[in-house]
Short mmCIF file of C-alpha atoms and ligand atoms in Angstrom, two decimals:
data_model
loop_
_atom_site.label_atom_id
_atom_site.label_comp_id
_atom_site.label_asym_id
_atom_site.label_seq_id
_atom_site.Cartn_x
_atom_site.Cartn_y
_atom_site.Cartn_z
CA MET A 29 -20.20 24.57 15.60
CA THR A 30 -23.25 27.89 15.02
CA THR A 31 -22.42 29.35 17.77
CA GLY A 32 -24.52 32.96 17.71
CA PRO A 33 -28.20 32.92 20.36
CA HIS A 34 -29.77 30.65 18.28
CA SER A 35 -28.07 28.19 18.64
CA GLN A 36 -29.10 25.25 18.88
CA ASN A 37 -27.76 24.78 22.72
CA ALA A 38 -28.71 28.28 23.37
CA VAL A 39 -30.00 28.67 27.11
CA HIS A 40 -33.50 29.88 27.29
CA ILE A 41 -33.19 32.36 30.57
CA ILE A 42 -37.42 33.65 31.24
CA GLY A 43 -37.01 36.57 33.14
CA ALA A 44 -33.95 39.19 33.85
CA GLY A 45 -34.59 40.85 37.64
CA LEU A 46 -31.59 39.08 40.55
CA ALA A 47 -32.09 35.24 39.38
CA GLY A 48 -32.10 35.71 35.99
CA SER A 49 -30.05 38.54 35.21
CA GLU A 50 -26.85 36.03 37.19
CA ALA A 51 -28.14 32.57 35.69
CA ALA A 52 -27.68 34.70 31.76
CA TRP A 53 -24.27 35.66 32.73
CA GLN A 54 -22.80 32.57 34.59
CA VAL A 55 -23.95 30.67 31.18
CA ALA A 56 -22.76 33.46 29.02
CA SER A 57 -19.25 33.23 30.94
CA ALA A 58 -19.12 29.65 30.43
CA GLY A 59 -18.83 30.23 25.92
CA ILE A 60 -23.43 29.06 26.48
CA PRO A 61 -25.18 31.80 24.41
CA VAL A 62 -28.09 32.27 25.83
CA VAL A 63 -31.26 33.71 24.86
CA LEU A 64 -32.89 36.77 27.91
CA HIS A 65 -36.60 36.88 28.31
CA GLU A 66 -38.20 39.82 29.72
CA MET A 67 -41.30 41.13 29.91
CA ARG A 68 -40.77 44.47 30.85
CA PRO A 69 -41.87 47.28 30.39
CA HIS A 70 -44.48 45.67 27.42
CA ARG A 71 -45.72 44.20 31.00
CA MET A 72 -44.39 45.75 34.54
CA THR A 73 -45.47 43.60 37.20
CA GLU A 74 -47.13 44.72 40.40
CA ALA A 75 -43.98 47.11 41.94
CA HIS A 76 -41.37 47.46 39.40
CA LEU A 77 -40.99 50.38 38.04
CA THR A 78 -37.72 50.67 34.84
CA GLN A 79 -36.94 48.30 32.28
CA GLY A 80 -33.78 47.74 34.03
CA LEU A 81 -32.59 44.50 34.71
CA ALA A 82 -32.00 43.17 38.08
CA GLU A 83 -34.16 46.32 39.38
CA LEU A 84 -34.28 46.04 43.09
CA VAL A 85 -38.25 46.03 43.82
CA CYS A 86 -37.97 47.89 47.07
CA SER A 87 -34.94 48.24 49.52
CA ASN A 88 -31.52 49.00 47.52
CA SER A 89 -30.23 46.91 50.66
CA PHE A 90 -27.97 43.48 49.73
CA ARG A 91 -27.08 43.06 54.21
CA SER A 92 -25.14 42.20 55.93
CA ASP A 93 -21.37 43.33 53.50
CA ASP A 94 -19.77 40.52 57.02
CA ALA A 95 -17.99 37.12 55.67
CA ALA A 96 -17.45 36.00 58.41
CA ASN A 97 -20.00 36.59 61.28
CA ASN A 98 -22.73 36.85 59.03
CA ALA A 99 -24.80 34.02 56.92
CA VAL A 100 -25.52 36.48 53.20
CA GLY A 101 -22.29 38.22 54.41
CA LEU A 102 -20.71 34.65 53.65
CA LEU A 103 -22.88 34.29 50.59
CA HIS A 104 -21.25 38.35 49.09
CA ALA A 105 -18.40 35.90 49.02
CA GLU A 106 -19.17 33.05 47.33
CA MET A 107 -20.09 34.56 44.94
CA ARG A 108 -17.49 36.89 44.23
CA LYS A 109 -15.36 34.18 44.34
CA LEU A 110 -17.31 32.75 41.64
CA GLY A 111 -17.32 36.42 39.25
CA SER A 112 -20.85 37.09 40.41
CA LEU A 113 -21.76 40.03 37.62
CA ILE A 114 -24.86 40.96 40.97
CA MET A 115 -22.45 41.70 43.00
CA ARG A 116 -20.11 43.27 40.95
CA CYS A 117 -22.06 45.15 39.34
CA ALA A 118 -23.33 46.04 44.05
CA ASP A 119 -19.27 46.55 44.70
CA ALA A 120 -19.33 49.36 41.81
CA ASN A 121 -22.75 50.60 42.46
CA GLN A 122 -21.96 50.90 46.29
CA VAL A 123 -23.05 53.94 49.18
CA PRO A 124 -22.43 54.39 52.68
CA ALA A 125 -24.70 52.41 54.74
CA GLY A 126 -22.19 50.43 57.58
CA GLY A 127 -21.77 47.72 57.95
CA ALA A 128 -24.87 46.88 55.10
CA LEU A 129 -24.17 46.13 51.49
CA ALA A 130 -26.37 49.19 49.91
CA VAL A 131 -25.71 50.54 45.85
CA ASP A 132 -27.90 53.10 44.25
CA ARG A 133 -30.36 50.92 43.00
CA ASN A 134 -30.11 52.78 39.02
CA GLY A 135 -26.73 52.51 39.25
CA PHE A 136 -26.44 49.41 39.60
CA SER A 137 -29.04 48.12 37.37
CA ASP A 138 -27.49 50.43 34.55
CA ALA A 139 -24.49 48.11 35.23
CA VAL A 140 -26.11 45.07 35.15
CA THR A 141 -28.20 45.99 32.47
CA LYS A 142 -24.82 47.67 30.31
CA ALA A 143 -22.87 44.40 31.19
CA LEU A 144 -25.67 41.57 29.83
CA GLU A 145 -26.15 44.02 26.83
CA THR A 146 -23.27 44.52 25.40
CA HIS A 147 -22.27 40.51 25.72
CA PRO A 148 -21.83 38.80 22.43
CA LEU A 149 -23.17 35.88 23.85
CA ILE A 150 -26.36 37.58 24.80
CA THR A 151 -29.47 38.25 23.41
CA ILE A 152 -32.10 40.18 25.06
CA ASP A 153 -36.08 39.34 23.64
CA ARG A 154 -38.01 41.80 25.25
CA ALA A 155 -41.02 39.58 25.54
CA GLU A 156 -43.29 37.78 28.07
CA VAL A 157 -43.32 34.26 27.49
CA GLU A 158 -47.23 33.76 27.88
CA GLY A 159 -47.14 30.20 28.55
CA LEU A 160 -44.61 26.49 28.45
CA PRO A 161 -41.96 27.48 26.68
CA PRO A 162 -41.65 26.15 23.21
CA ASP A 163 -40.99 22.16 22.95
CA ASP A 164 -37.74 23.34 21.54
CA TRP A 165 -36.27 25.49 24.29
CA GLY A 166 -34.65 22.77 25.49
CA ASN A 167 -32.10 24.39 28.01
CA VAL A 168 -34.91 26.64 30.24
CA ILE A 169 -34.58 28.61 33.35
CA VAL A 170 -37.45 29.82 34.94
CA ALA A 171 -36.77 33.48 36.73
CA THR A 172 -40.11 35.31 36.99
CA GLY A 173 -39.79 35.97 40.74
CA PRO A 174 -42.47 36.46 43.01
CA LEU A 175 -44.81 38.39 40.80
CA THR A 176 -44.42 35.91 38.46
CA SER A 177 -46.84 37.40 34.53
CA ALA A 178 -50.48 35.18 35.22
CA ALA A 179 -50.52 33.41 32.48
CA LEU A 180 -46.58 31.89 32.91
CA ALA A 181 -48.23 31.04 36.44
CA ASP A 182 -50.89 29.72 35.30
CA ALA A 183 -49.34 27.05 32.69
CA ILE A 184 -46.25 26.33 35.55
CA ARG A 185 -48.94 24.79 38.20
CA GLY A 186 -51.07 23.23 35.44
CA ILE A 187 -47.49 21.07 34.52
CA THR A 188 -46.97 21.08 38.42
CA ASP A 189 -49.66 19.01 39.15
CA GLU A 190 -49.47 21.46 42.51
CA LYS A 191 -53.00 22.93 43.90
CA ALA A 192 -51.40 26.56 43.93
CA LEU A 193 -48.90 28.56 42.95
CA ALA A 194 -49.24 31.53 44.09
CA PHE A 195 -50.22 33.47 47.14
CA PHE A 196 -50.50 36.51 48.77
CA ASP A 197 -48.08 36.68 51.75
CA ALA A 198 -49.08 39.90 54.79
CA ILE A 199 -48.26 41.95 56.12
CA ALA A 200 -48.98 43.47 59.54
CA PRO A 201 -47.75 46.60 61.07
CA ILE A 202 -45.48 48.72 63.20
CA VAL A 203 -46.13 50.79 65.86
CA HIS A 204 -42.91 53.15 67.57
CA PHE A 205 -43.25 51.43 70.44
CA ASP A 206 -43.22 54.77 72.63
CA SER A 207 -45.83 56.09 70.72
CA ILE A 208 -48.42 53.88 73.03
CA ASP A 209 -49.80 54.29 76.03
CA MET A 210 -49.02 51.92 79.34
CA SER A 211 -50.60 53.35 81.75
CA LYS A 212 -53.73 50.65 79.60
CA ALA A 213 -51.58 49.06 77.85
CA TRP A 214 -49.05 46.70 80.21
CA PHE A 215 -46.72 44.32 79.31
CA GLN A 216 -47.07 40.43 79.34
CA SER A 217 -46.35 36.52 77.73
CA ARG A 218 -49.56 34.81 77.92
CA TYR A 219 -49.63 32.38 80.73
CA ASP A 220 -46.61 34.49 81.49
CA LYS A 221 -44.83 31.80 79.85
CA VAL A 222 -41.15 31.49 79.64
CA GLY A 223 -39.54 30.47 76.24
CA PRO A 224 -36.91 30.19 74.30
CA GLY A 225 -35.02 33.10 74.84
CA GLY A 226 -37.93 35.26 76.72
CA THR A 227 -38.60 36.49 79.65
CA GLY A 228 -42.93 35.80 80.74
CA ALA A 229 -43.36 40.13 79.57
CA ASP A 230 -42.60 39.97 75.92
CA TYR A 231 -45.79 40.81 74.22
CA ILE A 232 -47.34 44.78 74.99
CA ASN A 233 -50.81 44.20 75.47
CA CYS A 234 -53.97 46.26 74.93
CA PRO A 235 -57.40 45.88 76.22
CA MET A 236 -60.39 45.59 75.09
CA ASP A 237 -64.07 45.69 76.70
CA LYS A 238 -66.93 43.93 74.50
CA GLU A 239 -68.49 47.62 73.14
CA GLN A 240 -64.85 48.45 72.19
CA TYR A 241 -64.37 45.24 70.50
CA ASP A 242 -68.29 45.09 68.88
CA ASN A 243 -67.20 48.43 66.84
CA PHE A 244 -63.62 47.75 66.79
CA VAL A 245 -65.23 43.99 64.39
CA ASP A 246 -68.09 46.07 62.92
CA MET A 247 -64.95 49.50 61.53
CA LEU A 248 -63.14 46.43 60.36
CA ILE A 249 -65.80 44.72 58.21
CA THR A 250 -67.40 48.06 56.97
CA GLY A 251 -63.27 49.69 56.67
CA GLU A 252 -62.11 50.36 52.76
CA LYS A 253 -59.82 47.72 50.45
CA THR A 254 -57.22 47.86 48.17
CA ASP A 255 -58.82 46.41 45.45
CA PHE A 256 -58.05 42.33 44.17
CA LYS A 257 -56.94 43.42 40.62
CA GLU A 258 -58.36 40.77 38.22
CA TRP A 259 -55.65 38.11 38.51
CA GLU A 260 -55.70 38.48 42.34
CA LEU A 261 -59.07 37.50 43.07
CA ASN A 262 -58.45 33.48 42.69
CA THR A 263 -55.68 33.60 44.50
CA PRO A 264 -55.93 32.45 48.34
CA TYR A 265 -54.14 33.26 51.36
CA PHE A 266 -52.01 31.08 53.08
CA ASP A 267 -53.92 29.81 56.00
CA GLY A 268 -51.87 30.67 58.66
CA CYS A 269 -51.35 34.16 57.28
CA LEU A 270 -55.51 35.15 57.09
CA PRO A 271 -55.74 39.47 56.61
CA ILE A 272 -58.08 40.44 60.04
CA GLU A 273 -60.78 41.33 57.89
CA VAL A 274 -60.95 38.90 55.84
CA MET A 275 -61.13 37.19 59.54
CA ALA A 276 -63.60 38.77 61.30
CA GLU A 277 -66.08 38.56 58.43
CA ARG A 278 -66.36 35.00 59.16
CA GLY A 279 -67.85 35.09 62.55
CA LYS A 280 -67.97 38.32 64.95
CA GLU A 281 -66.26 35.77 67.31
CA THR A 282 -63.55 34.75 65.51
CA LEU A 283 -60.37 37.40 66.37
CA ARG A 284 -61.15 36.66 70.46
CA HIS A 285 -60.49 33.40 69.75
CA GLY A 286 -57.66 33.95 66.94
CA PRO A 287 -54.94 36.61 67.62
CA MET A 288 -57.40 38.85 70.60
CA LYS A 289 -58.11 35.81 72.18
CA PRO A 290 -57.87 37.21 75.85
CA VAL A 291 -56.34 34.43 77.85
CA GLY A 292 -53.99 33.62 79.97
CA LEU A 293 -53.28 37.94 80.77
CA THR A 294 -54.11 40.00 83.29
CA ASN A 295 -54.27 44.03 83.28
CA PRO A 296 -52.48 44.93 86.31
CA HIS A 297 -53.96 48.67 85.83
CA ASP A 298 -57.72 47.44 86.65
CA PRO A 299 -56.78 42.95 87.38
CA THR A 300 -60.51 42.11 87.94
CA VAL A 301 -61.55 43.43 85.38
CA LYS A 302 -61.51 40.61 82.73
CA ALA A 303 -60.98 41.72 78.98
CA TYR A 304 -63.27 41.11 76.15
CA ALA A 305 -60.77 41.18 74.06
CA ILE A 306 -57.26 41.25 73.65
CA VAL A 307 -54.92 43.00 70.92
CA GLN A 308 -50.64 42.19 71.30
CA LEU A 309 -47.72 43.54 70.35
CA ARG A 310 -44.54 41.61 69.77
CA GLN A 311 -41.32 43.54 69.45
CA ASP A 312 -39.51 43.94 65.84
CA ASN A 313 -36.40 44.93 66.67
CA LYS A 314 -33.12 44.26 68.53
CA LEU A 315 -33.83 47.67 69.77
CA GLY A 316 -37.36 47.29 71.02
CA THR A 317 -38.09 50.44 69.49
CA LEU A 318 -40.39 48.85 67.38
CA TYR A 319 -43.53 46.48 67.76
CA ASN A 320 -45.59 44.52 65.42
CA ILE A 321 -49.74 44.14 66.30
CA VAL A 322 -49.44 40.63 65.71
CA GLY A 323 -51.61 38.33 63.49
CA PHE A 324 -52.41 41.29 61.65
CA GLN A 325 -51.80 41.36 58.25
CA THR A 326 -54.14 43.52 56.82
CA LYS A 327 -54.94 44.99 52.51
CA LEU A 328 -57.08 47.76 54.87
CA LYS A 329 -56.23 50.80 52.95
CA HIS A 330 -53.96 53.15 55.05
CA GLY A 331 -55.86 54.98 55.69
CA ALA A 332 -58.36 52.77 56.98
CA GLN A 333 -55.14 51.36 59.23
CA THR A 334 -54.00 53.97 61.30
CA ARG A 335 -58.69 54.78 61.69
CA VAL A 336 -58.72 51.74 62.82
CA PHE A 337 -56.20 50.61 64.79
CA ARG A 338 -55.85 53.98 66.44
CA THR A 339 -59.27 53.22 68.37
CA ILE A 340 -57.05 50.26 69.47
CA PRO A 341 -57.52 51.33 73.55
CA GLY A 342 -53.37 52.13 74.32
CA LEU A 343 -52.84 52.98 70.42
CA GLU A 344 -55.15 56.43 70.53
CA ASN A 345 -52.07 57.87 69.53
CA ALA A 346 -50.41 55.87 67.92
CA GLU A 347 -47.54 56.20 65.15
CA PHE A 348 -46.17 53.43 62.33
CA ALA A 349 -43.10 52.87 61.09
CA ARG A 350 -44.44 50.69 59.29
CA LEU A 351 -48.82 49.98 57.38
CA GLY A 352 -49.53 46.09 56.96
CA GLY A 353 -50.47 45.32 52.76
CA LEU A 354 -50.45 42.27 51.61
CA HIS A 355 -48.86 41.21 48.35
CA ARG A 356 -48.38 38.28 45.72
CA ASN A 357 -46.23 36.02 45.93
CA THR A 358 -45.13 32.99 43.23
CA PHE A 359 -42.80 30.15 45.20
CA LEU A 360 -43.17 26.69 43.96
CA ASN A 361 -42.86 23.76 46.56
CA SER A 362 -39.20 23.45 46.32
CA PRO A 363 -38.46 19.59 47.50
CA LYS A 364 -40.76 18.17 45.96
CA LEU A 365 -40.72 19.40 42.17
CA LEU A 366 -36.95 20.02 41.58
CA ASP A 367 -34.44 17.79 41.80
CA GLN A 368 -30.62 18.48 43.47
CA GLN A 369 -29.98 20.17 39.80
CA LEU A 370 -33.45 23.57 40.77
CA ARG A 371 -35.02 20.40 37.28
CA LEU A 372 -38.64 19.73 37.62
CA ARG A 373 -39.09 16.56 38.08
CA ALA A 374 -42.54 16.41 36.20
CA GLN A 375 -40.64 18.20 32.47
CA PRO A 376 -36.38 18.66 33.12
CA ARG A 377 -36.01 21.22 30.11
CA LEU A 378 -37.42 23.09 33.29
CA ARG A 379 -35.27 24.68 35.91
CA PHE A 380 -36.19 27.27 38.29
CA ALA A 381 -34.22 30.18 39.88
CA GLY A 382 -34.83 32.81 42.19
CA GLN A 383 -37.84 33.22 44.78
CA MET A 384 -39.65 31.32 42.76
CA THR A 385 -38.06 28.63 43.88
CA GLY A 386 -38.69 29.57 47.75
CA CYS A 387 -35.62 31.35 48.45
CA GLU A 388 -35.92 35.10 49.95
CA GLY A 389 -33.97 38.38 49.08
CA TYR A 390 -31.49 39.50 46.95
CA VAL A 391 -28.62 37.82 47.76
CA GLU A 392 -30.91 34.69 47.92
CA SER A 393 -32.38 34.96 44.88
CA ALA A 394 -28.87 36.14 42.71
CA SER A 395 -27.02 32.81 43.98
CA VAL A 396 -29.80 30.62 43.22
CA GLY A 397 -29.53 31.86 39.70
CA LEU A 398 -26.12 31.61 39.94
CA MET A 399 -26.27 27.86 40.48
CA ALA A 400 -28.91 27.77 37.96
CA GLY A 401 -26.64 28.72 35.21
CA LEU A 402 -24.01 26.91 36.48
CA TYR A 403 -25.93 24.09 35.92
CA ALA A 404 -27.79 24.74 32.56
CA ALA A 405 -24.21 25.70 31.67
CA ALA A 406 -22.64 22.40 32.56
CA ASP A 407 -25.87 20.23 30.65
CA ALA A 408 -25.08 22.18 27.76
CA LYS A 409 -21.72 21.21 27.06
CA GLY A 410 -22.62 17.95 28.30
CA GLU A 411 -21.17 17.80 32.34
CA GLN A 412 -21.11 17.03 34.51
CA LEU A 413 -21.26 19.34 37.44
CA SER A 414 -21.27 18.64 41.39
CA PRO A 415 -23.22 20.33 44.22
CA PRO A 416 -21.20 22.81 46.04
CA PRO A 417 -20.49 21.53 49.40
CA ILE A 418 -24.08 21.67 52.12
CA THR A 419 -20.83 23.30 54.19
CA THR A 420 -21.10 26.63 51.82
CA ALA A 421 -23.92 29.41 52.40
CA LEU A 422 -24.38 28.61 48.49
CA GLY A 423 -25.07 24.73 49.55
CA SER A 424 -27.12 24.28 52.73
CA LEU A 425 -28.76 26.95 50.65
CA LEU A 426 -29.30 25.16 47.87
CA GLY A 427 -29.44 21.89 50.24
CA HIS A 428 -32.80 23.31 52.08
CA ILE A 429 -34.22 24.44 49.17
CA THR A 430 -34.11 21.29 47.20
CA GLY A 431 -34.57 19.07 49.87
CA GLY A 432 -34.05 19.99 53.20
CA HIS A 433 -36.97 20.87 54.29
CA ILE A 434 -39.06 18.22 56.30
CA GLU A 435 -42.51 18.90 56.03
CA THR A 436 -43.56 16.57 58.95
CA ILE A 437 -42.59 20.24 61.17
CA ASP A 438 -45.49 21.88 60.33
CA SER A 439 -48.05 19.88 58.57
CA GLY A 440 -50.20 23.27 57.04
CA PRO A 441 -50.89 22.87 53.58
CA ARG A 442 -47.54 24.30 52.06
CA SER A 443 -45.38 23.17 55.07
CA PHE A 444 -42.50 25.53 52.95
CA GLN A 445 -41.25 28.65 52.72
CA PRO A 446 -39.83 31.43 51.59
CA MET A 447 -36.36 31.25 53.17
CA ASN A 448 -33.73 33.82 53.76
CA ILE A 449 -29.55 32.07 54.09
CA ASN A 450 -28.75 31.41 57.83
CA PHE A 451 -26.48 29.73 59.83
CA GLY A 452 -28.87 27.34 60.65
CA LEU A 453 -28.96 25.49 57.55
CA PHE A 454 -25.45 24.63 57.69
CA PRO A 455 -24.03 21.01 59.02
CA PRO A 456 -22.87 21.69 62.47
CA LEU A 457 -18.95 21.68 62.64
CA VAL A 458 -17.73 18.60 63.80
CA THR A 459 -15.06 20.29 66.54
CA PRO A 460 -16.36 23.67 67.60
CA PRO A 461 -14.43 25.93 68.42
CA THR A 462 -13.18 26.19 72.77
CA LYS A 463 -10.44 28.61 72.95
CA LYS A 464 -9.08 32.01 72.25
CA ALA A 465 -5.61 32.54 69.81
CA ASP A 466 -4.68 33.04 73.48
CA GLY A 467 -5.67 29.30 74.53
CA THR A 468 -8.25 31.36 77.00
CA ARG A 469 -11.41 29.63 77.24
CA LEU A 470 -14.49 31.27 74.97
CA ARG A 471 -17.03 32.32 77.44
CA GLY A 472 -20.88 33.71 76.69
CA ASN A 473 -21.47 34.72 72.91
CA GLU A 474 -17.38 34.95 72.63
CA LYS A 475 -18.38 31.16 71.79
CA THR A 476 -21.39 32.13 69.14
CA VAL A 477 -19.13 34.23 67.88
CA ALA A 478 -16.34 31.70 67.24
CA LYS A 479 -18.46 29.11 65.69
CA LYS A 480 -20.10 31.85 62.84
CA GLN A 481 -16.25 32.81 61.93
CA ALA A 482 -15.51 29.71 62.31
CA LEU A 483 -18.04 27.50 60.32
CA SER A 484 -17.12 30.86 57.73
CA ALA A 485 -13.31 29.97 56.94
CA ARG A 486 -15.51 26.15 56.55
CA ALA A 487 -17.31 26.94 53.65
CA LEU A 488 -14.86 29.54 52.11
CA ALA A 489 -12.29 26.96 51.85
CA ASP A 490 -14.67 24.28 51.33
CA LEU A 491 -15.69 25.97 47.77
CA ASP A 492 -12.06 26.94 47.03
CA VAL A 493 -11.34 23.06 47.09
CA TRP A 494 -15.37 23.25 44.65
CA ILE A 495 -14.55 25.56 42.50
CA ALA A 496 -10.51 24.38 41.54
CA ALA A 497 -12.23 20.25 41.12
CA SER A 498 -15.05 21.39 39.02
CA LEU A 499 -14.83 24.66 37.32
CA PRO A 500 -12.99 26.02 34.27
CA ALA A 501 -11.05 29.02 34.95
CA PRO A 502 -13.60 31.44 32.84
CA ALA A 503 -16.61 31.19 35.60
CA ALA A 504 -14.14 30.11 38.79
CA ALA A 505 -12.31 33.75 37.73
CA ALA A 506 -12.26 35.90 40.54
C1 FAD B 618 -43.35 44.42 46.58
C2 FAD B 618 -41.65 43.00 47.06
C3 FAD B 618 -40.98 43.89 47.84
C4 FAD B 618 -39.74 43.01 48.18
N1 FAD B 618 -38.74 44.02 48.84
C5 FAD B 618 -37.06 43.02 48.76
C6 FAD B 618 -36.99 44.11 49.14
O1 FAD B 618 -37.00 44.62 49.76
N2 FAD B 618 -35.05 42.96 49.95
C7 FAD B 618 -34.60 41.77 49.72
O2 FAD B 618 -33.94 41.49 49.51
N3 FAD B 618 -35.92 41.27 48.76
C8 FAD B 618 -37.27 41.66 49.00
N4 FAD B 618 -38.10 40.87 48.59
C9 FAD B 618 -38.17 39.54 47.42
C10 FAD B 618 -37.17 38.95 46.97
O3 FAD B 618 -35.93 38.89 46.83
C11 FAD B 618 -38.01 40.32 45.60
O4 FAD B 618 -38.82 39.96 44.33
C12 FAD B 618 -36.07 40.28 43.63
O5 FAD B 618 -36.35 40.38 42.96
C13 FAD B 618 -36.34 38.03 43.76
O6 FAD B 618 -35.59 38.16 42.49
P1 FAD B 618 -36.19 36.83 41.34
O7 FAD B 618 -35.08 37.03 40.25
O8 FAD B 618 -36.66 35.56 42.09
O9 FAD B 618 -37.36 37.71 40.37
P2 FAD B 618 -37.33 39.53 40.52
O10 FAD B 618 -35.98 39.94 40.52
O11 FAD B 618 -38.62 39.83 40.11
O12 FAD B 618 -37.08 38.33 38.30
C14 FAD B 618 -38.16 38.54 37.67
C15 FAD B 618 -37.65 38.95 35.98
O13 FAD B 618 -38.88 37.97 35.71
C16 FAD B 618 -39.45 39.33 34.42
N5 FAD B 618 -41.08 38.91 34.50
C17 FAD B 618 -41.97 37.84 34.93
N6 FAD B 618 -42.91 37.04 34.44
C18 FAD B 618 -42.45 36.55 33.41
C19 FAD B 618 -43.03 36.16 32.23
N7 FAD B 618 -43.89 35.34 32.03
N8 FAD B 618 -42.14 36.41 30.55
C20 FAD B 618 -41.20 37.40 30.85
N9 FAD B 618 -40.95 38.05 31.72
C21 FAD B 618 -41.24 38.57 32.87
C22 FAD B 618 -40.62 39.85 35.57
O14 FAD B 618 -40.12 41.55 35.10
C23 FAD B 618 -38.99 40.88 36.23
O15 FAD B 618 -37.80 41.23 35.92
C24 FAD B 618 -39.50 41.63 47.26
C25 FAD B 618 -40.23 40.86 46.37
C26 FAD B 618 -41.70 42.10 46.89
C27 FAD B 618 -42.73 41.18 45.04
#
């Protein structure tokens, strides 16, 4: 049998980001040759800056490392049990960040690159895959991420029969609370609704009269916008996520009937005067030091944003923790298009991994890469691999991606949205804990903490059983 990377049973992995790098490691660790295709540095994405594999495009945090109390910390622990390269390199390049696992981004990427470049079963091909993989690639993992190159995205769109594959994710600006003038703004929820977990006074409201509103809409329409690149011109927005200036262009009154509607709110500074339009801000962090402007996702240039948003009464001296922006996000309607093993139903030789499958975040992307790698390796060996238990973080995330989403919750054009791992994806405990170790009753928050800890303990125990039953020793090595 040929064992070189170009042998018949080689797995072709497209994209050496978080997911593709982890998948390559898992496949090669199972003794199967891999050809890893990465387009950088010949073609860069809008966010990547280097040619390193597994480059972190934004923050350097893998979030909480607390396996007992936090779902992403649990996912770290499960990946470590499965010999994850991404976790090994993250652990080796950790920088101080409290309970979070943050890494030296260059050290981390260098370590992943070196491990893959020096693996005898891995060949790295620095080239863009510009369309559907050739027919003789029988076992493929597509892990090209949210910024998948246009040629490949178009080809995938062609075989999935989906109206769109790429969307814009828009981000609203965030303001420091202590820079908001509360002598003009006030706290109130619309119709004083308490809502789940609210107080009835959860939003900050900034009132506008007709003249201020008309000027504001004019400034939005004429403000300088970030240009769309050619490939972006035909990329749609999520319907519920239109940039504010795009809404303003649809008609002078559109915003007054949308995010700036003045109903259900009374200005305590001037109770007899009805505001013509109202801008709302919502708490953005637990401390209550940051508020985001609701519905104000935008592609105005940064200078224009500060100028225009400081005309809002109450925000004249606003300091922005983050300005709004837009980035492309390419992901599949996975519950419809992928089977349980992440294979495209229409062409099962193509398996998907990473953010393209509709998970969100570095760790989640790497974890789906890990599972895709295990499945591809099993296929190459002609073996069956059962899915990880649904009680584990890996199993619950996979379950959500491939079948856990209920389309009827939100009947928009695409209701499946990228999701971080969270305990809400896990099946509930059969008998939730009610007592502490000393026999006394759990109270208030103690119950929530105990429940998370019980979910985590169940996950780790069930994963151990699955590993012992399903995986040969090399992949299961810690
Ligand atoms: C701008 C931006 C900021 C983000 N910030 C964060 C953050 O701070 N924290 C967080 O947890 N998550 C963040 N994410 C979300 C997500 O976690 C990351 O995008 C993550 O890198 C996704 O992993 P991936 O492996 O799916 O894709 P990537 O890591 O992007 O890897 C995909 C790889 O495929 C390559 N590629 C693309 N097309 C082709 C092709 N046709 N042929 C060959 N190679 C190709 C790319 O060059 C890239 O190396 C961010 C996403 C974006 C777009």
